[in-house]
Each structure stands twice: as C-alpha cells, then as structure tokens.
Amino acid sequence: MLSPHHLHMMRIAALCTWAVMGVPVVFNALVRHTVSPLGFVIWGASSLVFALAFWSSTREQLKPQPDPARSVTLLWVQSISGVINVWDGLYGFSAFFLVLVAMQLLPTFSLREVQKLLPTLQSGEAAPRIRIRGAVLWMLGQTAAVAFVHGLRHGWLGVAPLVAAYIGFQLYVLFSSHLAASERRSRQVLEQAYAEVRATQGLLLDSSRLSERLSIARELHDVAGHHLTALSLNLEVAVHSEPRRLEYLQKSQVLAKLLLSGVRETVTALRGEATLNVTEALHTLIQNVPGPQIHLDVPQNLLLSDPLRAQILVRCVQEIITNAMRHAEAEHLHIQVVRDAEAVQLTATDDGLGLQEGQKEGNGLRGMRERLAEVAGHLEVHGAPGQGTRIFLTLPLGGNA
Ligand SMILES: Nc1ncnc2c1ncn2[C@@H]1O[C@H](COP(=O)(O)OP(=O)(O)O)[C@@H](O)[C@H]1O
Ligand SMILES: [Mg+2]
C-alpha cells in the first residue's frame, strides 16, 4: 500500500521522466534520422500505451476501493508494452517501464480480490507472503519476456547483464515499496492505539463522573437523609408533648418532610443519571481506524450503569478491531451490538482470511474470554480459512441494567 501522497508524486515523477527521456528519441528519429521509422513507431506506440495504462492504473489505486480486475488488466497492459518497447532497445525505456510496473506490484497484489485470482499461491499461506511471492514472480516473468525479445532482436550475448541490471532495479523498487507499506502499517497501528487510548479516557472520565455522582448520592442519603428523618421524628414527638407550639411544630414537620422527599428525589435522579455511555466510547474507538472499514451498528444510547461491564465491552471491541487489523486483512468489519433486559449481545463479522486450521488462541482472545467470565458472559469464535471470522459474545447485565 502506497499512500495517496506517494502515488501522486510517483505519477508526476514518472510522466516527467518519460517526457524528458522521450525528447532525444523524438529528436533522433525526426531530425537526425538515426532511428528506423518502424522502430520509432513501435517505440512511440508502446510508450504511449504504457503511459495511458500507467496513468489509469495509478488513478485506480487512488480510489478508495480500487477495482481488482481492472488493476490487474492495466498491469498486464503495462508489462506487455514494456516488453514490446524493448524491440528497438531505445535508450533503456523498457527498464524504466518495468521499474514502474514493479512499483505497482505490491499495492495491486494487496487487493484481496487479486489474491483470490491466485488460488494456487494462496493455499495455507499468510497474505504478506502471497503478496511478495506474487510480485516477485510477476517481476521475473516480465524480465524473462524482455530478455527473450532482446535476445531475439539484438543477440543473446548481452542478455545476461541486461537481466541482472533489470532485476536489480526492480528488486530495489519492490523492496522500497515494501518498506513504505510496512512503515505505513506501523503508523496505522499507532493511530489505532491512540484511538483506543482516547476511548478508554472517555470511559474513565465518564466513570469518574459516575463515581463522583454515586458518592454524592450516598452522602445525601446517609447524612442529609438520616438527619432529616431524625428531625422529622423529633418534631413528631414534640407535636404530641408540647401542645402550645402545635402550629409551629406542624409547619416544621411539613417542611422537614418536604425536605426529606426533596433529598430523596435528588438521590433518585442522581442515581438514574449514573450511567456510562458505551455508544460514545465505541464511536471514539472506531475513529481513524485505517482499515478494515468498520460498520458499527449499536443502539443510539447504550448506557450501562456498571463501569466494569462497560469496560469489558469496550475492551472486547478493541481486541476485535485490533485482530481484524493485524491478522484478517479484511476489507469490512461489521459489529452489531444489541441489548435486552438481561444482557448485551455482540456479533462481529469480518471478510478477512479467517482462522487457520487448529489456530490456537492468543492472549487477546483468551483475555476476552476471561474478562467475560468475570461477569458470567461468554465468547464464541468461528471461522475457517478464506471465510472470514465471526465472533459472538454475551455480556449478562446481572441486574445492573
Ligand atoms: N479476525 C481474525 N482474522 C484472522 N485471524 C485471526 C483473527 N483474530 C485472531 N486471529 C488469529 O488468532 C490468533 C490469536 O488471536 P489473539 O488471541 O487475539 O492473539 P494475538 O492477536 O495476540 O495474536 C492470531 O494470532 C491470529 O492468527
Ligand atoms: Mg489479538
């Protein structure tokens, strides 16, 4: 994956180089007549076709969802025009073309649909290896074709150094683009980590507000409530034992009762509001996730009163997203959260590589299972190679709804 910024620069640099290198050829053909007309036509036509295909294939890569069949076809067109271009061996143009193709190999082979076109390469192997192997094979294939045409046209003697030089150039770009992709990936993981931190901060903030409210509520209940009850009782006694102050005491009693019920109302209201907004935390969590695309289906206001349960839910979603990013190579991740009176249920489905046969659980999935077990919840993980992964979890609310 090259970033859009890299791609833009690459397109412009390539077309500038193409134009600069083309000038002497055109000059020699049209002014000095040192190039044969047929050679010039073949060179011109294949260069033009290459440039057009290059322009549209890099434009395809700039789209959010590049069309895999189109990308591969355009790659073919570029490789073939690079090979035809060697016909007259003009000024090393074909080397330049093959290098430009090599630059696009890893981004194109990263498209999952493209990997599906290569079933023989895919069996049981991790995606990055498929990508690199596919790209290297393509590079060797186009170099062999160039070597063949060159051998036919210009003799076999010069083929070995040519092949060595071509492969050298292409390997260099291939590995640079691989490095750029891994660097981009690390940055994505970092961004994800930031999102996780922000989401947890949100929850913490909520939960500190929550515990503050709870302590105020408790305080009101224990202190004010207790004193007012005592006052009310005392006054009641006074009402019976001191008839002279009857009117005044009766008023006091009414007042105290009003106060008490006021405090009670406040306590109830504070308790009622004391909830954590899981919906907000989940939305924060999925912000800036660079890929897969996350489709979050969660009730508009999923409020949980128990901080532990809210935290477990957010942590599980965090792990699901992280796994989809790190292991699945998925394009889409659907997360659906529903809640009823007893429990929160979550279903997460990705369209990634799926679990390998006999895949052992790591710390992530085991951690989810253990956290859920703390509140009598449970976790199911389903998936087979090439069929994506499906996770189902239940988080009972245990009367904490
Ligand atoms: N969504 C997924 N798609 C494909 N493979 C997955 C997915 N989630 C987990 N896995 C596989 O299961 C393994 C265990 O996952 P996990 O328990 O989260 O541990 P960790 O992420 O630390 O490796 C992963 O190493 C990975 O191979
Ligand atoms: Mg994990």
Short mmCIF file of C-alpha atoms and ligand atoms in Angstrom, two decimals:
data_model
loop_
_atom_site.label_atom_id
_atom_site.label_comp_id
_atom_site.label_asym_id
_atom_site.label_seq_id
_atom_site.Cartn_x
_atom_site.Cartn_y
_atom_site.Cartn_z
CA MET A 1 0.00 0.00 0.00
CA LEU A 2 1.50 3.25 -1.07
CA SER A 3 -0.08 6.30 0.46
CA PRO A 4 -2.09 8.59 -1.86
CA HIS A 5 0.66 11.16 -1.37
CA HIS A 6 3.35 8.72 -2.58
CA LEU A 7 1.20 7.73 -5.52
CA HIS A 8 0.68 11.33 -6.62
CA MET A 9 4.41 12.00 -6.52
CA MET A 10 5.14 8.77 -8.36
CA ARG A 11 2.71 9.59 -11.16
CA ILE A 12 4.11 13.04 -11.71
CA ALA A 13 7.76 11.94 -11.46
CA ALA A 14 7.16 9.09 -13.90
CA LEU A 15 5.47 11.23 -16.50
CA CYS A 16 8.18 13.93 -16.23
CA THR A 17 10.92 11.32 -16.67
CA TRP A 18 9.03 9.82 -19.60
CA ALA A 19 8.76 13.21 -21.27
CA VAL A 20 12.42 14.10 -20.66
CA MET A 21 13.67 10.72 -21.91
CA GLY A 22 11.38 10.90 -24.93
CA VAL A 23 12.79 14.17 -26.27
CA PRO A 24 16.17 12.74 -27.54
CA VAL A 25 14.41 9.77 -29.15
CA VAL A 26 11.98 12.02 -30.99
CA PHE A 27 14.86 14.30 -31.96
CA ASN A 28 16.96 11.42 -33.30
CA ALA A 29 14.05 9.94 -35.20
CA LEU A 30 12.64 13.08 -36.75
CA VAL A 31 15.71 15.33 -37.12
CA ARG A 32 18.80 13.12 -37.25
CA HIS A 33 17.05 10.10 -38.76
CA THR A 34 19.22 7.70 -36.74
CA VAL A 35 16.18 5.65 -35.75
CA SER A 36 14.31 3.43 -38.21
CA PRO A 37 10.73 4.57 -38.92
CA LEU A 38 9.30 1.15 -37.91
CA GLY A 39 11.37 1.12 -34.72
CA PHE A 40 10.17 4.62 -33.93
CA VAL A 41 6.52 3.72 -34.49
CA ILE A 42 6.79 0.62 -32.29
CA TRP A 43 8.59 2.62 -29.62
CA GLY A 44 6.11 5.51 -29.82
CA ALA A 45 3.00 3.33 -29.78
CA SER A 46 4.16 1.10 -26.90
CA SER A 47 5.33 4.13 -24.89
CA LEU A 48 2.01 5.86 -25.40
CA VAL A 49 0.02 2.78 -24.45
CA PHE A 50 2.25 2.34 -21.41
CA ALA A 51 1.78 5.95 -20.33
CA LEU A 52 -2.01 5.75 -20.67
CA ALA A 53 -2.22 2.44 -18.81
CA PHE A 54 0.12 3.72 -16.10
CA TRP A 55 -1.94 6.87 -15.68
CA SER A 56 -5.21 4.99 -15.32
CA SER A 57 -3.84 2.21 -13.12
CA THR A 58 -2.35 4.69 -10.66
CA ARG A 59 -5.64 6.60 -10.74
CA GLU A 60 -7.38 3.33 -9.92
CA GLN A 61 -5.07 2.86 -6.91
CA LEU A 62 -6.02 6.33 -5.67
CA LYS A 63 -9.67 5.30 -5.44
CA PRO A 64 -10.91 4.19 -2.02
CA GLN A 65 -11.93 0.81 -3.46
CA PRO A 66 -9.73 0.00 -6.46
CA ASP A 67 -11.28 -2.45 -8.93
CA PRO A 68 -9.02 -5.53 -8.74
CA ALA A 69 -9.77 -6.91 -12.25
CA ARG A 70 -9.13 -3.52 -13.80
CA SER A 71 -5.90 -3.05 -11.81
CA VAL A 72 -4.53 -6.41 -12.92
CA THR A 73 -5.53 -5.83 -16.57
CA LEU A 74 -3.80 -2.44 -16.57
CA LEU A 75 -0.72 -4.06 -15.05
CA TRP A 76 -0.72 -6.60 -17.89
CA VAL A 77 -1.01 -3.83 -20.48
CA GLN A 78 1.95 -2.03 -18.92
CA SER A 79 4.14 -5.14 -18.72
CA ILE A 80 3.35 -6.09 -22.33
CA SER A 81 4.02 -2.58 -23.64
CA GLY A 82 7.28 -2.59 -21.64
CA VAL A 83 8.26 -5.83 -23.37
CA ILE A 84 7.29 -4.58 -26.85
CA ASN A 85 9.21 -1.40 -26.15
CA VAL A 86 12.48 -3.34 -25.99
CA TRP A 87 12.04 -4.21 -29.69
CA ASP A 88 14.35 -1.45 -30.73
CA GLY A 89 16.06 -1.15 -27.37
CA LEU A 90 15.77 2.61 -27.48
CA TYR A 91 17.55 4.33 -24.60
CA GLY A 92 16.60 1.82 -21.94
CA PHE A 93 12.95 2.79 -21.92
CA SER A 94 11.79 -0.71 -21.16
CA ALA A 95 13.94 -0.80 -17.99
CA PHE A 96 12.15 2.33 -16.85
CA PHE A 97 8.76 0.80 -17.68
CA LEU A 98 9.46 -2.44 -15.85
CA VAL A 99 10.56 -0.48 -12.79
CA LEU A 100 7.29 1.48 -12.86
CA VAL A 101 5.37 -1.79 -13.03
CA ALA A 102 7.43 -3.19 -10.14
CA MET A 103 6.42 -0.17 -8.06
CA GLN A 104 2.75 -1.01 -8.50
CA LEU A 105 3.05 -4.75 -7.89
CA LEU A 106 2.74 -4.84 -4.10
CA PRO A 107 -0.16 -2.34 -3.93
CA THR A 108 -2.03 -4.33 -6.58
CA PHE A 109 -1.29 -7.70 -5.01
CA SER A 110 -2.50 -6.38 -1.67
CA LEU A 111 -6.05 -6.20 -3.05
CA ARG A 112 -7.79 -9.23 -1.61
CA GLU A 113 -9.75 -9.92 -4.78
CA VAL A 114 -6.46 -10.17 -6.62
CA GLN A 115 -5.26 -12.74 -4.13
CA LYS A 116 -8.38 -14.76 -4.83
CA LEU A 117 -7.34 -14.82 -8.50
CA LEU A 118 -4.23 -16.69 -7.42
CA PRO A 119 -5.68 -19.71 -5.61
CA THR A 120 -2.55 -21.81 -6.10
CA LEU A 121 -0.47 -19.22 -4.33
CA GLN A 122 -2.93 -18.81 -1.53
CA SER A 123 -3.21 -22.31 -0.10
CA GLY A 124 -2.46 -22.05 3.59
CA GLU A 125 -0.08 -19.10 3.38
CA ALA A 126 -0.18 -15.80 5.15
CA ALA A 127 -1.21 -12.89 2.93
CA PRO A 128 2.02 -10.84 3.07
CA ARG A 129 3.96 -13.83 1.73
CA ILE A 130 1.43 -14.33 -1.08
CA ARG A 131 1.84 -10.70 -1.99
CA ILE A 132 5.60 -10.74 -2.06
CA ARG A 133 5.77 -14.04 -3.86
CA GLY A 134 3.21 -12.95 -6.47
CA ALA A 135 5.04 -9.67 -7.02
CA VAL A 136 8.44 -11.35 -7.39
CA LEU A 137 7.00 -13.91 -9.85
CA TRP A 138 5.44 -11.16 -11.94
CA MET A 139 8.71 -9.25 -11.92
CA LEU A 140 10.69 -12.32 -13.02
CA GLY A 141 8.11 -13.07 -15.72
CA GLN A 142 8.26 -9.63 -17.28
CA THR A 143 12.05 -9.59 -17.08
CA ALA A 144 12.24 -13.00 -18.80
CA ALA A 145 9.95 -11.73 -21.56
CA VAL A 146 12.10 -8.63 -22.07
CA ALA A 147 15.24 -10.80 -22.10
CA PHE A 148 13.64 -13.07 -24.71
CA VAL A 149 12.66 -10.22 -27.05
CA HIS A 150 16.03 -8.60 -26.54
CA GLY A 151 17.82 -11.88 -27.31
CA LEU A 152 15.80 -12.39 -30.50
CA ARG A 153 16.39 -8.87 -31.74
CA HIS A 154 19.84 -7.96 -30.54
CA GLY A 155 21.57 -11.30 -29.95
CA TRP A 156 21.84 -13.43 -26.83
CA LEU A 157 25.24 -12.18 -25.78
CA GLY A 158 24.02 -9.07 -23.98
CA VAL A 159 21.07 -10.79 -22.29
CA ALA A 160 22.73 -11.83 -19.00
CA PRO A 161 23.94 -8.33 -17.98
CA LEU A 162 20.62 -6.89 -19.10
CA VAL A 163 18.67 -9.36 -16.96
CA ALA A 164 20.94 -8.69 -13.97
CA ALA A 165 20.52 -4.93 -14.29
CA TYR A 166 16.73 -5.13 -14.81
CA ILE A 167 16.25 -7.43 -11.83
CA GLY A 168 18.49 -5.21 -9.71
CA PHE A 169 16.43 -2.11 -10.48
CA GLN A 170 13.15 -3.85 -9.94
CA LEU A 171 14.14 -5.53 -6.69
CA TYR A 172 15.22 -2.16 -5.39
CA VAL A 173 11.80 -0.58 -6.05
CA LEU A 174 9.94 -3.65 -4.92
CA PHE A 175 11.64 -3.58 -1.55
CA SER A 176 11.37 0.19 -1.22
CA SER A 177 7.62 -0.06 -1.77
CA HIS A 178 7.51 -2.95 0.71
CA LEU A 179 9.30 -0.78 3.29
CA ALA A 180 6.95 2.14 2.59
CA ALA A 181 3.99 -0.20 3.10
CA SER A 182 5.30 -1.60 6.39
CA GLU A 183 6.05 1.88 7.64
CA ARG A 184 2.52 2.94 6.73
CA ARG A 185 1.17 -0.11 8.52
CA SER A 186 3.07 0.68 11.71
CA ARG A 187 1.68 4.19 11.59
CA GLN A 188 -1.82 2.75 11.25
CA VAL A 189 -1.30 0.52 14.27
CA LEU A 190 -0.12 3.56 16.20
CA GLU A 191 -3.18 5.55 15.16
CA GLN A 192 -5.35 2.69 16.31
CA ALA A 193 -3.56 2.66 19.65
CA TYR A 194 -4.29 6.38 20.03
CA ALA A 195 -7.97 5.77 19.29
CA GLU A 196 -8.00 3.07 21.98
CA VAL A 197 -6.44 5.43 24.48
CA ARG A 198 -8.97 8.15 23.65
CA ALA A 199 -11.90 5.75 24.01
CA THR A 200 -10.64 4.49 27.36
CA GLN A 201 -10.09 8.06 28.51
CA GLY A 202 -13.69 8.86 27.60
CA LEU A 203 -14.90 5.91 29.64
CA LEU A 204 -12.65 6.80 32.56
CA LEU A 205 -13.91 10.35 32.52
CA ASP A 206 -17.46 9.04 32.47
CA SER A 207 -16.69 6.59 35.22
CA SER A 208 -15.02 9.19 37.43
CA ARG A 209 -18.07 11.41 36.99
CA LEU A 210 -20.16 8.39 37.77
CA SER A 211 -18.36 7.53 40.98
CA GLU A 212 -18.49 11.20 41.98
CA ARG A 213 -22.25 11.18 41.49
CA LEU A 214 -22.57 7.94 43.40
CA SER A 215 -20.65 9.33 46.33
CA ILE A 216 -22.77 12.49 46.35
CA ALA A 217 -25.87 10.36 46.22
CA ARG A 218 -24.62 8.19 49.06
CA GLU A 219 -23.68 11.26 51.08
CA LEU A 220 -27.08 12.83 50.58
CA HIS A 221 -28.76 9.66 51.55
CA ASP A 222 -26.63 8.82 54.59
CA VAL A 223 -26.14 12.27 56.09
CA ALA A 224 -28.91 14.60 54.99
CA GLY A 225 -31.47 11.83 54.75
CA HIS A 226 -30.61 10.49 58.17
CA HIS A 227 -30.67 13.89 59.85
CA LEU A 228 -33.89 14.91 58.27
CA THR A 229 -35.53 11.67 59.28
CA ALA A 230 -34.39 12.29 62.84
CA LEU A 231 -35.67 15.84 62.70
CA SER A 232 -38.99 14.67 61.43
CA LEU A 233 -39.27 12.09 64.21
CA ASN A 234 -38.25 14.61 66.89
CA LEU A 235 -40.79 17.06 65.69
CA GLU A 236 -43.42 14.44 65.70
CA VAL A 237 -42.64 13.70 69.34
CA ALA A 238 -42.73 17.46 70.08
CA VAL A 239 -46.10 17.75 68.43
CA HIS A 240 -47.51 15.27 70.89
CA SER A 241 -45.73 16.53 74.01
CA GLU A 242 -45.92 20.31 73.54
CA PRO A 243 -49.41 21.40 72.56
CA ARG A 244 -48.58 25.15 72.78
CA ARG A 245 -46.31 25.09 69.86
CA LEU A 246 -48.52 22.90 67.87
CA GLU A 247 -48.99 25.14 64.89
CA TYR A 248 -45.31 25.96 64.57
CA LEU A 249 -44.22 22.37 65.02
CA GLN A 250 -46.73 21.14 62.50
CA LYS A 251 -45.33 23.58 59.96
CA SER A 252 -41.79 22.42 60.79
CA GLN A 253 -42.80 18.89 60.34
CA VAL A 254 -44.33 19.56 56.94
CA LEU A 255 -41.21 21.41 55.97
CA ALA A 256 -38.92 18.62 57.12
CA LYS A 257 -40.97 16.09 55.24
CA LEU A 258 -40.80 18.20 52.12
CA LEU A 259 -37.06 18.46 52.55
CA LEU A 260 -36.73 14.76 53.00
CA SER A 261 -38.72 13.94 49.93
CA GLY A 262 -36.68 16.57 48.05
CA VAL A 263 -33.48 14.84 49.05
CA ARG A 264 -34.94 11.52 48.07
CA GLU A 265 -35.84 12.88 44.65
CA THR A 266 -32.34 14.24 44.19
CA VAL A 267 -30.79 10.93 45.15
CA THR A 268 -33.06 9.06 42.77
CA ALA A 269 -32.33 11.49 39.96
CA LEU A 270 -28.57 11.30 40.52
CA ARG A 271 -28.67 7.54 40.59
CA GLY A 272 -30.77 7.44 37.45
CA GLU A 273 -28.23 9.51 35.53
CA ALA A 274 -25.30 7.50 36.74
CA THR A 275 -24.55 5.60 33.56
CA LEU A 276 -21.69 5.14 31.15
CA ASN A 277 -22.26 5.89 27.51
CA VAL A 278 -20.85 2.87 25.69
CA THR A 279 -22.10 4.10 22.30
CA GLU A 280 -19.87 7.16 22.53
CA ALA A 281 -16.86 5.11 23.61
CA LEU A 282 -17.34 2.70 20.68
CA HIS A 283 -17.65 5.52 18.17
CA THR A 284 -14.44 7.06 19.50
CA LEU A 285 -12.78 3.67 19.20
CA ILE A 286 -13.51 3.24 15.50
CA GLN A 287 -12.47 6.76 14.54
CA ASN A 288 -9.36 6.81 12.36
CA VAL A 289 -9.17 3.04 12.01
CA PRO A 290 -7.43 2.97 8.64
CA GLY A 291 -8.78 -0.39 7.58
CA PRO A 292 -10.85 -2.51 7.53
CA GLN A 293 -13.91 -0.37 7.03
CA ILE A 294 -15.94 -0.70 10.23
CA HIS A 295 -19.72 -0.82 10.14
CA LEU A 296 -20.89 -0.24 13.67
CA ASP A 297 -24.49 -0.98 14.48
CA VAL A 298 -25.08 -0.04 18.10
CA PRO A 299 -28.15 1.40 19.87
CA GLN A 300 -28.15 5.19 19.80
CA ASN A 301 -27.59 5.45 23.52
CA LEU A 302 -26.25 2.28 25.03
CA LEU A 303 -25.97 3.26 28.68
CA LEU A 304 -24.54 0.88 31.25
CA SER A 305 -24.55 1.62 34.94
CA ASP A 306 -21.75 -0.82 35.77
CA PRO A 307 -18.28 0.55 34.92
CA LEU A 308 -16.77 -2.95 34.90
CA ARG A 309 -19.22 -4.22 32.29
CA ALA A 310 -18.83 -1.11 30.16
CA GLN A 311 -15.08 -1.54 30.26
CA ILE A 312 -15.26 -5.23 29.36
CA LEU A 313 -17.44 -4.46 26.37
CA VAL A 314 -15.17 -1.69 25.08
CA ARG A 315 -12.05 -3.82 25.62
CA CYS A 316 -13.58 -6.72 23.69
CA VAL A 317 -14.47 -4.47 20.77
CA GLN A 318 -10.93 -3.08 20.90
CA GLU A 319 -9.47 -6.57 20.60
CA ILE A 320 -11.85 -7.49 17.77
CA ILE A 321 -10.81 -4.41 15.80
CA THR A 322 -7.12 -4.96 16.52
CA ASN A 323 -7.32 -8.59 15.39
CA ALA A 324 -9.16 -7.63 12.21
CA MET A 325 -6.44 -5.04 11.51
CA ARG A 326 -3.46 -7.23 12.35
CA HIS A 327 -4.45 -10.70 11.22
CA ALA A 328 -7.51 -10.63 8.98
CA GLU A 329 -6.51 -8.45 6.01
CA ALA A 330 -10.25 -7.76 5.96
CA GLU A 331 -11.97 -5.10 3.92
CA HIS A 332 -15.09 -4.89 6.06
CA LEU A 333 -15.79 -5.49 9.71
CA HIS A 334 -19.42 -5.48 10.85
CA ILE A 335 -20.03 -5.02 14.55
CA GLN A 336 -23.56 -5.28 15.81
CA VAL A 337 -24.49 -4.65 19.43
CA VAL A 338 -27.96 -5.32 20.80
CA ARG A 339 -29.21 -5.06 24.31
CA ASP A 340 -32.19 -6.53 26.08
CA ALA A 341 -33.25 -6.53 29.71
CA GLU A 342 -30.75 -9.22 30.72
CA ALA A 343 -27.72 -8.91 28.51
CA VAL A 344 -25.75 -7.16 25.80
CA GLN A 345 -25.06 -9.33 22.74
CA LEU A 346 -22.36 -8.55 20.23
CA THR A 347 -21.77 -10.07 16.82
CA ALA A 348 -18.66 -9.17 14.82
CA THR A 349 -18.06 -10.45 11.32
CA ASP A 350 -15.07 -9.76 9.09
CA ASP A 351 -14.48 -10.77 5.47
CA GLY A 352 -10.80 -11.50 6.03
CA LEU A 353 -8.54 -14.54 5.80
CA GLY A 354 -10.38 -16.38 8.58
CA LEU A 355 -8.81 -18.59 11.22
CA GLN A 356 -6.24 -21.17 10.16
CA GLU A 357 -6.87 -24.86 10.87
CA GLY A 358 -6.11 -25.61 14.52
CA GLN A 359 -5.47 -21.93 15.28
CA LYS A 360 -4.54 -21.53 18.95
CA GLU A 361 -5.98 -18.66 20.93
CA GLY A 362 -3.50 -15.99 21.92
CA ASN A 363 -3.55 -13.51 24.76
CA GLY A 364 -6.17 -11.39 23.02
CA LEU A 365 -8.96 -13.94 22.67
CA ARG A 366 -8.08 -15.60 25.99
CA GLY A 367 -8.21 -12.18 27.68
CA MET A 368 -11.68 -11.55 26.22
CA ARG A 369 -12.89 -14.93 27.44
CA GLU A 370 -11.54 -14.33 30.95
CA ARG A 371 -12.96 -10.84 31.24
CA LEU A 372 -16.36 -12.05 30.08
CA ALA A 373 -16.23 -14.97 32.52
CA GLU A 374 -15.87 -12.43 35.36
CA VAL A 375 -19.46 -11.37 34.69
CA ALA A 376 -20.76 -14.82 33.64
CA GLY A 377 -20.59 -13.90 29.96
CA HIS A 378 -19.22 -16.00 27.14
CA LEU A 379 -17.40 -15.82 23.83
CA GLU A 380 -17.65 -17.84 20.62
CA VAL A 381 -15.19 -17.57 17.76
CA HIS A 382 -15.97 -19.15 14.40
CA GLY A 383 -14.06 -19.08 11.15
CA ALA A 384 -12.30 -21.16 8.57
CA PRO A 385 -9.53 -20.24 6.12
CA GLY A 386 -10.82 -17.84 3.47
CA GLN A 387 -14.23 -17.48 5.10
CA GLY A 388 -13.70 -14.59 7.47
CA THR A 389 -14.08 -14.65 11.22
CA ARG A 390 -17.28 -14.38 13.23
CA ILE A 391 -17.31 -13.54 16.89
CA PHE A 392 -20.28 -13.75 19.15
CA LEU A 393 -20.28 -12.58 22.72
CA THR A 394 -22.80 -12.25 25.51
CA LEU A 395 -22.38 -9.90 28.42
CA PRO A 396 -25.09 -10.50 31.05
CA LEU A 397 -26.09 -7.34 32.87
CA GLY A 398 -26.69 -9.23 36.13
CA GLY A 399 -29.36 -6.85 37.35
CA ASN A 400 -27.12 -3.87 36.58
CA ALA A 401 -29.17 -2.80 33.58
N1 LIG B 1 -10.13 -11.62 12.78
C1 LIG B 1 -9.16 -12.55 12.59
N2 LIG B 1 -8.88 -12.98 11.33
C2 LIG B 1 -7.90 -13.92 11.15
N3 LIG B 1 -7.17 -14.46 12.12
C3 LIG B 1 -7.41 -14.07 13.38
C4 LIG B 1 -8.40 -13.09 13.69
N4 LIG B 1 -8.42 -12.91 15.02
C5 LIG B 1 -7.47 -13.72 15.51
N5 LIG B 1 -6.86 -14.42 14.54
C6 LIG B 1 -5.83 -15.43 14.71
O1 LIG B 1 -5.92 -15.95 16.02
C7 LIG B 1 -4.69 -15.74 16.71
C8 LIG B 1 -4.95 -15.45 18.14
O2 LIG B 1 -5.54 -14.15 18.29
P1 LIG B 1 -5.39 -13.40 19.68
O3 LIG B 1 -5.86 -14.33 20.75
O4 LIG B 1 -6.08 -12.08 19.60
O5 LIG B 1 -3.82 -13.22 19.84
P2 LIG B 1 -2.82 -12.19 19.14
O6 LIG B 1 -3.65 -11.15 18.45
O7 LIG B 1 -2.04 -11.64 20.27
O8 LIG B 1 -2.01 -13.00 18.19
C9 LIG B 1 -4.00 -14.63 15.97
O9 LIG B 1 -2.60 -14.72 16.08
C10 LIG B 1 -4.44 -14.84 14.55
O10 LIG B 1 -3.63 -15.77 13.90
MG MG B 2 -5.17 -10.11 19.25
#
